[in-house]
XYZ file of C-alpha atoms in Angstrom:
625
model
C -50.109 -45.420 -22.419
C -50.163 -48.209 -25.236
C -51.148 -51.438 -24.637
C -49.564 -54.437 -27.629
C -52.287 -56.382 -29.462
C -49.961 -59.563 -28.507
C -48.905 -60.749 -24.726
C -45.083 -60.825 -24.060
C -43.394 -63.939 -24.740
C -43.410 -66.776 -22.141
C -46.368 -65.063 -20.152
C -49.877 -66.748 -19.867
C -52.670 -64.702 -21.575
C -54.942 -65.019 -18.923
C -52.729 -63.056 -16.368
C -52.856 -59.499 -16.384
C -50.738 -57.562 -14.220
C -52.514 -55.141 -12.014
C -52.212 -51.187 -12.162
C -53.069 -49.778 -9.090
C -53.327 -46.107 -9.611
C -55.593 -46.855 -13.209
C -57.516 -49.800 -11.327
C -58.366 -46.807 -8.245
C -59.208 -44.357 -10.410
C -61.622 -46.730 -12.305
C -63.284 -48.067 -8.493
C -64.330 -44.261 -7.957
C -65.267 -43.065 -11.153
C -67.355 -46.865 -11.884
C -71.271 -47.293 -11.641
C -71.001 -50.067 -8.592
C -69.035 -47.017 -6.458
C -71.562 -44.827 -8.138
C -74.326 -46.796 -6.560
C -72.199 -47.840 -3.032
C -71.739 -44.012 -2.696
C -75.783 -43.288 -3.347
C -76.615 -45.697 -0.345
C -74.152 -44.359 2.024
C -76.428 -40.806 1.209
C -79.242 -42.809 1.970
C -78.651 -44.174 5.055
C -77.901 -40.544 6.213
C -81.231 -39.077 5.130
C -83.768 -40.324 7.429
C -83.427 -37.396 10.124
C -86.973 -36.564 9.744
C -87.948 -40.290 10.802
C -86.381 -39.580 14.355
C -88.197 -36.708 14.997
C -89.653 -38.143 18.131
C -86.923 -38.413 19.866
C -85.543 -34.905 19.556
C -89.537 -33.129 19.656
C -89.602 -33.028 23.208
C -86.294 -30.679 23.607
C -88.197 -28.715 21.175
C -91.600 -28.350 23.026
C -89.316 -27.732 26.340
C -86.929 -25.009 25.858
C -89.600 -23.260 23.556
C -92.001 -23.192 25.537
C -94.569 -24.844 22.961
C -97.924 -26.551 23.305
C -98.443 -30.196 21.526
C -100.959 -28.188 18.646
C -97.966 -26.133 17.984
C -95.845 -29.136 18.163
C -98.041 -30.476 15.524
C -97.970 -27.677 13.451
C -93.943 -28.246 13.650
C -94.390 -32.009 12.585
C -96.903 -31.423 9.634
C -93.822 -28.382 7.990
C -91.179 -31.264 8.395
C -93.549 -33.875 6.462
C -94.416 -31.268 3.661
C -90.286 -30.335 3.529
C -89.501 -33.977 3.621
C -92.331 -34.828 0.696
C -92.681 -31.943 -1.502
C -89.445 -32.105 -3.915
C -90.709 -30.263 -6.937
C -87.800 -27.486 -6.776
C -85.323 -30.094 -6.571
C -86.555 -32.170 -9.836
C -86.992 -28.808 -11.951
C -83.320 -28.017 -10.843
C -82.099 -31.837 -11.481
C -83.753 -31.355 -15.119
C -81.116 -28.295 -15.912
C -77.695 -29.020 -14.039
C -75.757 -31.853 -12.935
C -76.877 -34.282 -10.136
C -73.900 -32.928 -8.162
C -75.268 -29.239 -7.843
C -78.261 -31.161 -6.526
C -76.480 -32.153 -3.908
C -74.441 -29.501 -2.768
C -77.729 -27.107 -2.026
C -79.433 -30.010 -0.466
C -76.171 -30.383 1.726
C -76.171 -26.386 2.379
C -79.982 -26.388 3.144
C -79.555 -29.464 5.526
C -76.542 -27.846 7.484
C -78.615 -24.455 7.887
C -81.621 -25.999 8.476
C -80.998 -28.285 11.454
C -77.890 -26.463 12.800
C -80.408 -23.124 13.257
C -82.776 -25.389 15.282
C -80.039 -26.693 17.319
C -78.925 -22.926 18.009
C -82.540 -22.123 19.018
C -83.058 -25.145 21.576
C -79.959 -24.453 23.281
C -79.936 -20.901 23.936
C -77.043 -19.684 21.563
C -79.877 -17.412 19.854
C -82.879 -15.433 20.741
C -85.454 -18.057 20.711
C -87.646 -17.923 16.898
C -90.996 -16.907 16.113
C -93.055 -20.528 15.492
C -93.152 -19.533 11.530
C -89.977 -19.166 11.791
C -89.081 -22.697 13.319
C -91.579 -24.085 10.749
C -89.188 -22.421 7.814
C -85.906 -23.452 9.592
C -87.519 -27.324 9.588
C -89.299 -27.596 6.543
C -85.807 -26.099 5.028
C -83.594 -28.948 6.438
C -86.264 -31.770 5.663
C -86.678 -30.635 2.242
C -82.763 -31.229 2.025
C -84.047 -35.034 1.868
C -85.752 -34.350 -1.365
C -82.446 -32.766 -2.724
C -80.582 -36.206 -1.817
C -83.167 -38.129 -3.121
C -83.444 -36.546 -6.703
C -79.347 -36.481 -6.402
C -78.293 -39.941 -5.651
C -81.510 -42.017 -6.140
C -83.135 -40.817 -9.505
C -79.602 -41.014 -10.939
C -79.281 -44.460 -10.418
C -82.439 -45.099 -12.090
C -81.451 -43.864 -15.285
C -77.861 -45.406 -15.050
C -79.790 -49.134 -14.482
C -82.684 -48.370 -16.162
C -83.370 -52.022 -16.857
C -82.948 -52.827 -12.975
C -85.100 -49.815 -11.722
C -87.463 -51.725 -9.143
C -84.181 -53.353 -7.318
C -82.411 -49.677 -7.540
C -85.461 -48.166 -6.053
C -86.167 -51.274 -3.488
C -82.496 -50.964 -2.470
C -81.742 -47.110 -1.772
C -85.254 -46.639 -0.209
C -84.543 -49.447 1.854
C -81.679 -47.774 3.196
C -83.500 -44.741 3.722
C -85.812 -46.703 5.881
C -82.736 -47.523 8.023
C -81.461 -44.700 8.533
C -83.518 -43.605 11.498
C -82.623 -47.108 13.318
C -78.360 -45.906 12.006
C -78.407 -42.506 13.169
C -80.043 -43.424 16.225
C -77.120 -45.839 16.873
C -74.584 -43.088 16.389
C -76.128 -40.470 18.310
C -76.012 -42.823 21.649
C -72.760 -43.611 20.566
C -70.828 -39.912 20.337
C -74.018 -38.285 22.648
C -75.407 -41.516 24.547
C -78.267 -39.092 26.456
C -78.117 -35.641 25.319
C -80.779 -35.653 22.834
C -80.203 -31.542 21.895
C -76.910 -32.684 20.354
C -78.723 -34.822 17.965
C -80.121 -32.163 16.026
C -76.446 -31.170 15.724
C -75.413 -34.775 14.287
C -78.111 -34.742 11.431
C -77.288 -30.928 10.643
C -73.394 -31.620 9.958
C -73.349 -35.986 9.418
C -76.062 -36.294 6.253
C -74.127 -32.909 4.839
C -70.526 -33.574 4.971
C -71.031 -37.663 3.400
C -72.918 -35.858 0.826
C -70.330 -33.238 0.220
C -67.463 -36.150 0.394
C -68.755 -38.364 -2.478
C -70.769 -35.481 -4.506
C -68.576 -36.112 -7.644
C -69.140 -39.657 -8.037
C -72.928 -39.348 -8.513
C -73.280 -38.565 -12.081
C -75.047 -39.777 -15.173
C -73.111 -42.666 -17.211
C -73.687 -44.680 -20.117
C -76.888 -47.502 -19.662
C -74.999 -50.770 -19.956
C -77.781 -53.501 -19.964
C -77.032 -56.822 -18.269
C -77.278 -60.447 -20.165
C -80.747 -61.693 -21.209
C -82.038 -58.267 -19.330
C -81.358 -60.242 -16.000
C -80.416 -58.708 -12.662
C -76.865 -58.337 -12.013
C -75.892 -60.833 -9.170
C -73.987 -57.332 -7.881
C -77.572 -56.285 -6.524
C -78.184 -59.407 -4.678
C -75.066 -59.025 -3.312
C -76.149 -55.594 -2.073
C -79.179 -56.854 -1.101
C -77.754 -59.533 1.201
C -75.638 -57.251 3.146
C -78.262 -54.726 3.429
C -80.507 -57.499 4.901
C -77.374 -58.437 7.561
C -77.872 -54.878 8.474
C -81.242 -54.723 9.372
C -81.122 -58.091 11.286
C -78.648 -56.572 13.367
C -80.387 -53.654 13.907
C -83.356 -55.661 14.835
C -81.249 -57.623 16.939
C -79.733 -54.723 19.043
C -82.984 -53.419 19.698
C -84.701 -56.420 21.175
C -81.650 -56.753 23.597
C -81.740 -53.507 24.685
C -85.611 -53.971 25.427
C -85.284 -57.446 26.872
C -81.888 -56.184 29.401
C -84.226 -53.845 31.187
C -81.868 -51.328 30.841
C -80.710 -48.809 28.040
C -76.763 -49.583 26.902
C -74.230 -47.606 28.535
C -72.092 -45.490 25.857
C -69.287 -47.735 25.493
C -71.659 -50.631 24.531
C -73.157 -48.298 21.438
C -69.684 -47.614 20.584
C -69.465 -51.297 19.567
C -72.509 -51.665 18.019
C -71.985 -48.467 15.784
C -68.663 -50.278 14.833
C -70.437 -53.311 13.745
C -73.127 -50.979 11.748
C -70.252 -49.135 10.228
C -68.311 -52.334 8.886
C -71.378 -53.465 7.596
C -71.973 -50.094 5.714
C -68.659 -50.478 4.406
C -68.963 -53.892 3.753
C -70.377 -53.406 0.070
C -67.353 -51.466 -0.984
C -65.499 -54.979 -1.334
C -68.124 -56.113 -3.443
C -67.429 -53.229 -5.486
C -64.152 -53.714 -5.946
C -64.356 -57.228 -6.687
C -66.999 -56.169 -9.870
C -64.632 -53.307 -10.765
C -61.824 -55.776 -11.014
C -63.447 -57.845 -13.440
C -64.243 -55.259 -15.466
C -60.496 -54.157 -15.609
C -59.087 -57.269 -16.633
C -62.009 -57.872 -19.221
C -61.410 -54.694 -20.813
C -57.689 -55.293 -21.019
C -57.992 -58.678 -22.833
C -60.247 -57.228 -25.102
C -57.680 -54.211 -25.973
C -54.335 -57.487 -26.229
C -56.966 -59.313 -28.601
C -58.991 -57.145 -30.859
C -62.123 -58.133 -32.585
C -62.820 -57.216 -35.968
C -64.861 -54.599 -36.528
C -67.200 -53.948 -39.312
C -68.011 -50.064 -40.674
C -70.611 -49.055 -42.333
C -70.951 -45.950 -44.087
C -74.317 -44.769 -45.196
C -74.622 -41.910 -47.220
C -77.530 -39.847 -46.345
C -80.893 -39.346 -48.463
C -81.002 -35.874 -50.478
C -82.894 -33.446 -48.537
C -85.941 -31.971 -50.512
C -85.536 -28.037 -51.097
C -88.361 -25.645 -51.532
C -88.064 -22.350 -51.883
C -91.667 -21.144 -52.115
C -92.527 -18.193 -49.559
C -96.223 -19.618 -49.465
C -94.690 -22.877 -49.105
C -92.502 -21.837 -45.896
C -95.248 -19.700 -44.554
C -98.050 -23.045 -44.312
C -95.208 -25.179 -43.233
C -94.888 -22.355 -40.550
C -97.875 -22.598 -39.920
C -98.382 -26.369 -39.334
C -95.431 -26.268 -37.325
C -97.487 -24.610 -34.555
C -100.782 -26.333 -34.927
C -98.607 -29.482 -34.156
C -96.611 -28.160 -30.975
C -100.223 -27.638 -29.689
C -101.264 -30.766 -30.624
C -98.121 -32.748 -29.453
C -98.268 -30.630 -25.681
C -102.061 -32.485 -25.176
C -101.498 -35.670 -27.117
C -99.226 -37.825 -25.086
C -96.808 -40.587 -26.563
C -96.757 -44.011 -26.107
C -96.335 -45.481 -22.959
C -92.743 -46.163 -22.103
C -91.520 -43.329 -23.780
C -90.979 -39.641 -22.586
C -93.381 -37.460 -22.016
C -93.037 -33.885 -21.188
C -94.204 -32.891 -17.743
C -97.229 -31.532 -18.687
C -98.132 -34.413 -20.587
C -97.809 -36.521 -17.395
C -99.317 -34.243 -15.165
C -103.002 -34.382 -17.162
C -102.585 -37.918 -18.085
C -105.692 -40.377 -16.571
C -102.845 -42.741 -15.541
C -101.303 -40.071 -13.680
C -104.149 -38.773 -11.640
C -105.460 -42.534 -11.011
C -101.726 -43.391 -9.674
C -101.625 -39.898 -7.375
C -105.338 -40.697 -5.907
C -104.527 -44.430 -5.620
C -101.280 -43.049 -3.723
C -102.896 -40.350 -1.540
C -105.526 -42.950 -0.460
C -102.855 -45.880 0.322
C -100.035 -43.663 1.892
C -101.733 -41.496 3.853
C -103.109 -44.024 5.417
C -100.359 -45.938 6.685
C -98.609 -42.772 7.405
C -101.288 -41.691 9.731
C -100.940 -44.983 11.781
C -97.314 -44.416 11.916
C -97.217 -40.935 13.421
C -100.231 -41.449 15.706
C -98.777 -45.013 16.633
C -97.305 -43.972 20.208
C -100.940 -42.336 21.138
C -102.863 -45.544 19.542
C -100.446 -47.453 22.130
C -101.269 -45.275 25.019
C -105.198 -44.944 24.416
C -104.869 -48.881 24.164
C -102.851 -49.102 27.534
C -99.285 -50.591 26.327
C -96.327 -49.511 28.790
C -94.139 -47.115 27.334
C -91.037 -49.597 26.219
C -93.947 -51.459 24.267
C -94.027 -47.787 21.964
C -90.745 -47.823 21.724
C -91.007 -51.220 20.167
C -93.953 -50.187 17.858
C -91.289 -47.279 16.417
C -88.246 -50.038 16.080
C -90.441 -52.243 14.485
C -92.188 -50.169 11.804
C -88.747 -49.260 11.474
C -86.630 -52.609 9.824
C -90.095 -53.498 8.395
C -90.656 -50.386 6.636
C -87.288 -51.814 5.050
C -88.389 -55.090 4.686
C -91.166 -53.611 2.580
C -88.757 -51.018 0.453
C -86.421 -54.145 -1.020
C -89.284 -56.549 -0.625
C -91.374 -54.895 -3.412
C -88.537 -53.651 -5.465
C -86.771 -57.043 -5.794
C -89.970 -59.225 -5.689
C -92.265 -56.580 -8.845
C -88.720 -56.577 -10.588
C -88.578 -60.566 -10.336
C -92.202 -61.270 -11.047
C -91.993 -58.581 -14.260
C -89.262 -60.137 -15.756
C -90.414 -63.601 -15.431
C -93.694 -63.326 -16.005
C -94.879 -60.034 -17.163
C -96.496 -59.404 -13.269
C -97.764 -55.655 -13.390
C -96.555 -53.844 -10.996
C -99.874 -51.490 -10.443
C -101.384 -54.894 -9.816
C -99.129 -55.333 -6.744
C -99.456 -52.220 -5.842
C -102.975 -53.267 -5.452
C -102.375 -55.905 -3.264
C -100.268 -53.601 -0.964
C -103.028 -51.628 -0.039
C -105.138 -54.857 0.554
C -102.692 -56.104 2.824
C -102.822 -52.624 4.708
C -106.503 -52.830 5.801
C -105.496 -55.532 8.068
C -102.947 -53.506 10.018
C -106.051 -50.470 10.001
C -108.398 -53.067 11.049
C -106.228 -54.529 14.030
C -106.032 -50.824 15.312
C -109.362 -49.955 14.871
C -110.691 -52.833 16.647
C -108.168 -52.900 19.336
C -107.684 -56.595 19.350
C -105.600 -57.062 22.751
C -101.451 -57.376 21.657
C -102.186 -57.243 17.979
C -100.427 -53.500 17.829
C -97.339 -55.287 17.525
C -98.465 -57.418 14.367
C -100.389 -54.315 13.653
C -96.505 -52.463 13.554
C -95.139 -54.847 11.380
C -98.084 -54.739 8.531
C -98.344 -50.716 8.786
C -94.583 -50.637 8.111
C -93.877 -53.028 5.457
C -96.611 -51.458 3.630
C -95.375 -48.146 3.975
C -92.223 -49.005 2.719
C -93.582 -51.303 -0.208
C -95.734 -48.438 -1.958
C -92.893 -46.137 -2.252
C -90.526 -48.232 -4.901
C -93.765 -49.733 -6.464
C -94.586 -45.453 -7.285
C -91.566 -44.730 -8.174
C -90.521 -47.497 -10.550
C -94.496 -47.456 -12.726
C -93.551 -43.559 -12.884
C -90.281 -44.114 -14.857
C -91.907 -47.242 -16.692
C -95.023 -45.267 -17.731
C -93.613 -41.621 -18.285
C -90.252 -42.163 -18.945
C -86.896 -40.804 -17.833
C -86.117 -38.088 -19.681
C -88.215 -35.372 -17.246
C -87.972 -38.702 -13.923
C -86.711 -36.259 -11.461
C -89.599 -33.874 -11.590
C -92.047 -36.536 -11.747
C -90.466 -38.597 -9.329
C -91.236 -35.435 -6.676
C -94.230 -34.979 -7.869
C -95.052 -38.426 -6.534
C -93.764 -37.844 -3.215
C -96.386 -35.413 -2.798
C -99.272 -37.572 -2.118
C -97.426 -38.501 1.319
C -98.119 -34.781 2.886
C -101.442 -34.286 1.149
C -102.772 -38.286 2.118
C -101.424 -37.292 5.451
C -103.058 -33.951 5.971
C -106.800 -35.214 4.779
C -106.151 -38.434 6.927
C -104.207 -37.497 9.742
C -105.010 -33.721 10.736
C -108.485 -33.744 9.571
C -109.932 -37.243 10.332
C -107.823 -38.807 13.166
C -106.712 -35.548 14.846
C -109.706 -34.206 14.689
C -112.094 -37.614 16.267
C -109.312 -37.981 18.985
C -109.903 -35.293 20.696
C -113.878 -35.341 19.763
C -113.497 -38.232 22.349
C -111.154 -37.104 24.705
C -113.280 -34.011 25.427
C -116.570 -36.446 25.924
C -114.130 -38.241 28.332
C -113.060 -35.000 29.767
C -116.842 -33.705 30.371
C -117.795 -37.037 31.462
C -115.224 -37.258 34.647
C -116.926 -33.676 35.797
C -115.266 -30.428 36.312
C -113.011 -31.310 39.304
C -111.789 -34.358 37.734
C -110.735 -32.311 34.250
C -108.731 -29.778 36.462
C -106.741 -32.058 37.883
C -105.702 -33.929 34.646
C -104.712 -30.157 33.424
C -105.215 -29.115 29.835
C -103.700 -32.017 28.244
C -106.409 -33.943 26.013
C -105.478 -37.400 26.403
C -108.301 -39.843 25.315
C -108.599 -43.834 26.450
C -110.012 -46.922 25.180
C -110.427 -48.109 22.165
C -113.093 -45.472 20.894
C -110.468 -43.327 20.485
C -108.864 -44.486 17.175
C -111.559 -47.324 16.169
C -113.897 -44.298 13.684
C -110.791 -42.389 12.453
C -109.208 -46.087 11.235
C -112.591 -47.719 9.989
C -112.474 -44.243 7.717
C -108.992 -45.161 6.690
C -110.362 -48.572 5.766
C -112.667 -47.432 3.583
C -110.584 -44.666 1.875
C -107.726 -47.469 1.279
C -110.085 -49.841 -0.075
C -111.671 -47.218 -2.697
C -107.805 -46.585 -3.326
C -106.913 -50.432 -4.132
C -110.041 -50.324 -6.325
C -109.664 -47.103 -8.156
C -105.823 -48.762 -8.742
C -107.252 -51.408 -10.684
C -108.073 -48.799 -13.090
C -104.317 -47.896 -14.201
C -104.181 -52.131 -14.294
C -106.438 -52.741 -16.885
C -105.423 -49.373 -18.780
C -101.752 -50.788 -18.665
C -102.500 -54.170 -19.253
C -101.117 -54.378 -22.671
C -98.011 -52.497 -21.848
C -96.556 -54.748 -19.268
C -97.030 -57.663 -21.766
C -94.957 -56.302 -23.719
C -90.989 -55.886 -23.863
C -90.755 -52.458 -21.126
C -87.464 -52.699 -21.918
C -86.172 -52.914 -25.316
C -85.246 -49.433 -26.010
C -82.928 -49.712 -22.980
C -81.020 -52.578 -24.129
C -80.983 -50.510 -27.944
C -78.720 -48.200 -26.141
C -76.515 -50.389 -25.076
C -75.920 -51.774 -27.948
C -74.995 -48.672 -29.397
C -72.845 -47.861 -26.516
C -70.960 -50.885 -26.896
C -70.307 -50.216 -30.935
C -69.315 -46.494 -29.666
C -66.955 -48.588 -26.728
C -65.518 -50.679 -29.496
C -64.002 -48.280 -31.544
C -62.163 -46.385 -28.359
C -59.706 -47.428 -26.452
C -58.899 -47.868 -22.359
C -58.531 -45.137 -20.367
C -57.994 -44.165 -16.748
C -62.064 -44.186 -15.699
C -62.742 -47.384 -17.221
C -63.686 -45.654 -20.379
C -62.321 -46.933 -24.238
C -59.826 -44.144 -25.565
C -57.931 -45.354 -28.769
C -55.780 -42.634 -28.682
C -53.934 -44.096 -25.692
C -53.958 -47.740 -26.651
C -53.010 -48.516 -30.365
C -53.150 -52.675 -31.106
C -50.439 -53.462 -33.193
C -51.674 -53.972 -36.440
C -51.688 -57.292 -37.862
C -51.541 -58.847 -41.373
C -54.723 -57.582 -43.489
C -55.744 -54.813 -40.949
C -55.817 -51.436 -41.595
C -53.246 -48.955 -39.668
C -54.922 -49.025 -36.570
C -55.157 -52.670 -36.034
C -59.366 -52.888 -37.507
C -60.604 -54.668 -40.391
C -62.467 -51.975 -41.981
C -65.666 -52.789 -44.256
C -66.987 -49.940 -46.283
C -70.123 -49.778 -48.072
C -72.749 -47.158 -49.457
C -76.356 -47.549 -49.245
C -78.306 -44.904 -51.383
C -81.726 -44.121 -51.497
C -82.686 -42.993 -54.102
């Protein structure tokens, strides 16, 4: 297909006739669907967020005790955290091979623990229900590295609101599979474990070819594309509604009967497909801007350098030294890092002091609040809330765990760009703002669990973009997907120190000097449950967390004032350096059916003074001599 350098006579320049076909094939193949099709995979990836609701089938038809319940949980976190396999794979084959194993280990996974609870197989050894679960959480790390860390390096410039966005919609997706599963199961909580075995693998199986590494095009004056906002917006309708469902299910007094979820999981689906028309309006504009530019064609300068003379030597002793100083310097370059902002190899950023401070600051600040979160419906009971007030604790740590995900990516993106705001700084001030939530619970201050819920989640959700995004800014992108796992594994080792070891392990210190103090008659009759009351039960294990996040904020300030000088600067500019030499590489090509330039399929006509192919053509030699 040609297009004619002039417009046909007696039409208006400014109207371009639409191609459908061309104009589809450009929506799908575009970054915007790109990124539209990377949420929808995110708001199908939280299954190991609704764990509660399906752990009690578990414990039931197996038969299992609440340690070995436990046990279960703490495989699904370290499946669910540890993503080093799916970086290292990331690093050698396309993001869509990625996907497809995470898809395969997510159906096998789920679908062999759905077999197990219902009967359809002899029931599994415990190690082996640990394998089956840590192998479907880990698909979340597959999806992750897939979709997400893609993104990043297609907006590079735009990498806190990428990160805010997608990891806002994994915080959602508990709160939108839990919508769907009352909707096509309403009470038959065994079938869930079927819906997140086949639902997260077939969306990632149906838009596995549009995730995929393009070009970096920068936006103007390094500004946020309004497209995100846009995003944002919708994403933010979402979560009110969510929000909104919940509180009038709780304030009814009754759970909805199935017909009523099937119209709320209409309204969550329109709004999940409601950013597809945003896309389509930015892929339209695109279109039509292209095609002007190919019916009125710039000028374009050449320039033709000829290359410096390359020095010979053909000494053996020459070659053997330069040999040698070849490998002196590989050693060197493997232990000297580069620059910050540029890439460093992986074990470059795994020694590097601004590493480790990040990972301890991390361990300190995560496992925290992720030890509040999973002990949050025994910190209700031992406090004496009804059981619908725990259910509200879950829904709200929930949408604020969101709040905090698009919070900190849009807010540290905003506050860079405008005035050079470090984000390790507020990362700092996110683990501040924690303590309070740890203090609330460890005091036991009567109805401040619910505030308590809505500071433990937004900072949850706020440390994970802020991680995330100083990774890529500090280390680089080329070798992101590894060390963008590597991150995530402060979340299973924070929560193991924190969780198993301190809070575990004081709860039921108390609730066995509660159990000896009611006497031997009164114990027997509770049974062998240790259940512990009162707010001695929690108030040790969270002043400990206290003091562990504190030392985190402060050790934090470290990687601050070692990065200082770094986020003063212009984080950027090699980013936007690419696109400019993108855009020289786009000028000389031509339009073809995925958006792309492709002269060989539209030829301007060529015009008085132009060479054949419709360019003004400017040679010139520069030798160095």
């Amino acid at each position: 297909m040609g297009f004619s350098g002039s417009s046909p006579a007696g039409a208006d320049a400014g109207s371009i006739k639409l191609e459908p076909f061309r104009f589809a094939v450009q929506v799908v193949r575009g970054r915007w669907f790109m990124f539209f099709s990377s949420f929808l995979i995110m708001a199908a990836a939280g299954a190991t967020y609704i764990f509660s609701i399906y752990s009690k089938d578990i414990k039931q038809s197996l038969g299992y005790d609440q340690s070995t319940l436990n046990t279960l949980s703490f495989f699904k976190d370290l499946g669910a955290n540890v993503g080093i396999v799916s970086g290292l794979i990331n690093e050698v084959t396309p993001p869509w091979v990625v996907l497809s194993i995470g898809a395969g280990m997510n159906l096998f996974g789920y679908l062999m623990i759905y077999l197990a609870i219902t009967g359809r197989t002899a029931p599994p050894s415990v190690s082996l229900m640990c394998l089956y679960i840590c192998i479907g959480a880990n698909s979340q790390t597959f999806a992750n590295t897939g979709a997400l860390v893609t993104c990043v390096k297609n907006f590079p410039e735009s990498r806190g609101v990428v990160l805010g966005l997608l990891k806002g919609f994994v915080g959602l997706s508990g709160a939108i599979i839990t919508q769907l599963y009352y909707a096509i199961y309403f009470d038959d909580s065994k079938s869930l474990v079927l819906l997140i075995a086949w639902l997260p693998a077939a969306i990632s199986i149906i838009f596995v070819h549009t995730i995929r590494i393009m070009k970096v095009v920068a936006s103007p004056d390094g500004k946020t594309p309004r497209t995100f906002y846009h995003f944002l917006y919708i994403s933010m309708a979402l979560a009110a509604y969510l929000m909104t469902a919940i509180i009038v299910e709780k304030s009814v007094g009754r759970h909805f009967i199935q017909p009523e979820y099937g119209v709320s999981v209409a309204i969550v689906i329109s709004l999940l497909m409601l950013p597809l028309a945003v896309v389509i309006k930015e892929e339209l504009k695109i279109f039509n801007r292209k095609k002007r530019d190919l019916q009125n064609p710039a000028p374009i300068d050449i320039t033709v350098e000829k290359p410096p003379p390359k020095l010979k030597s053909n000494s053996p002793a020459d070659a053997t030294v330069t040999e040698g100083m070849k490998k002196q310097r590989s050693i060197v370059d493997m232990l000297r890092p580069p620059p910050r902002g540029e890439d460093y190899s992986i074990l470059q950023a795994l020694v590097s002091i601004d590493m480790l401070v990040l990972f301890f600051a991390s361990i300190c600040g995560v496992g925290g609040t992720l030890t509040a979160i999973d002990n949050m419906g025994q910190i209700g009971e031992s406090l004496g809330y009804p059981k619908r007030s725990i259910g509200t604790f879950v829904s709200l740590i929930s949408i604020w765990n969101y709040a905090g995900r698009v919070t900190s990516g849009f807010a540290s993106e905003a506050l860079l760009t405008k005035f050079k705001f470090p984000r390790p700084l507020m990362l700092t001030a996110v683990l501040l703002l924690s303590c309070v939530g740890h203090l609330l619970i460890a005091f036991g201050v009567p109805n401040s669990i619910y505030f308590a819920s809505v500071v433990i989640g937004f900072c949850f959700g706020a440390q994970w973009p802020l991680l995330f995004a100083i990774i890529s800014e500090i280390f680089g992108l080329k070798y992101y997907s590894t060390l963008y796992n590597f991150g995530g594994v402060a979340s299973p080792l924070g929560s193991y120190i924190l969780n198993v070891r301190v809070a575990g392990h004081l709860y039921d210190v108390q609730a066995r000097k509660q159990r000896s103090a009611l006497g031997a008659a009164a114990a027997a009759s509770i049974g062998k449950d240790l259940t512990c009351m009162g707010v001695e039960c929690y108030k040790t294990s969270f002043l400990i967390i206290t003091a562990v996040t504190v030392l985190g904020a402060a050790v934090s300030l470290v990687l601050v004032w070692r990065t200082k000088e770094f986020y003063k600067g212009d984080i950027y500019a090699k980013f936007r350096e690419q696109r400019d030499a993108a855009e020289k590489e786009l000028a000389v090509g031509g339009f073809g059916f995925g958006g792309e330039v492709d002269m060989k399929n539209a030829v301007p006509e060529p015009a008085a003074g132009d060479d054949s192919d419709g360019r003004r053509v400017r040679s010139s030699e520069n030798n160095n001599n």
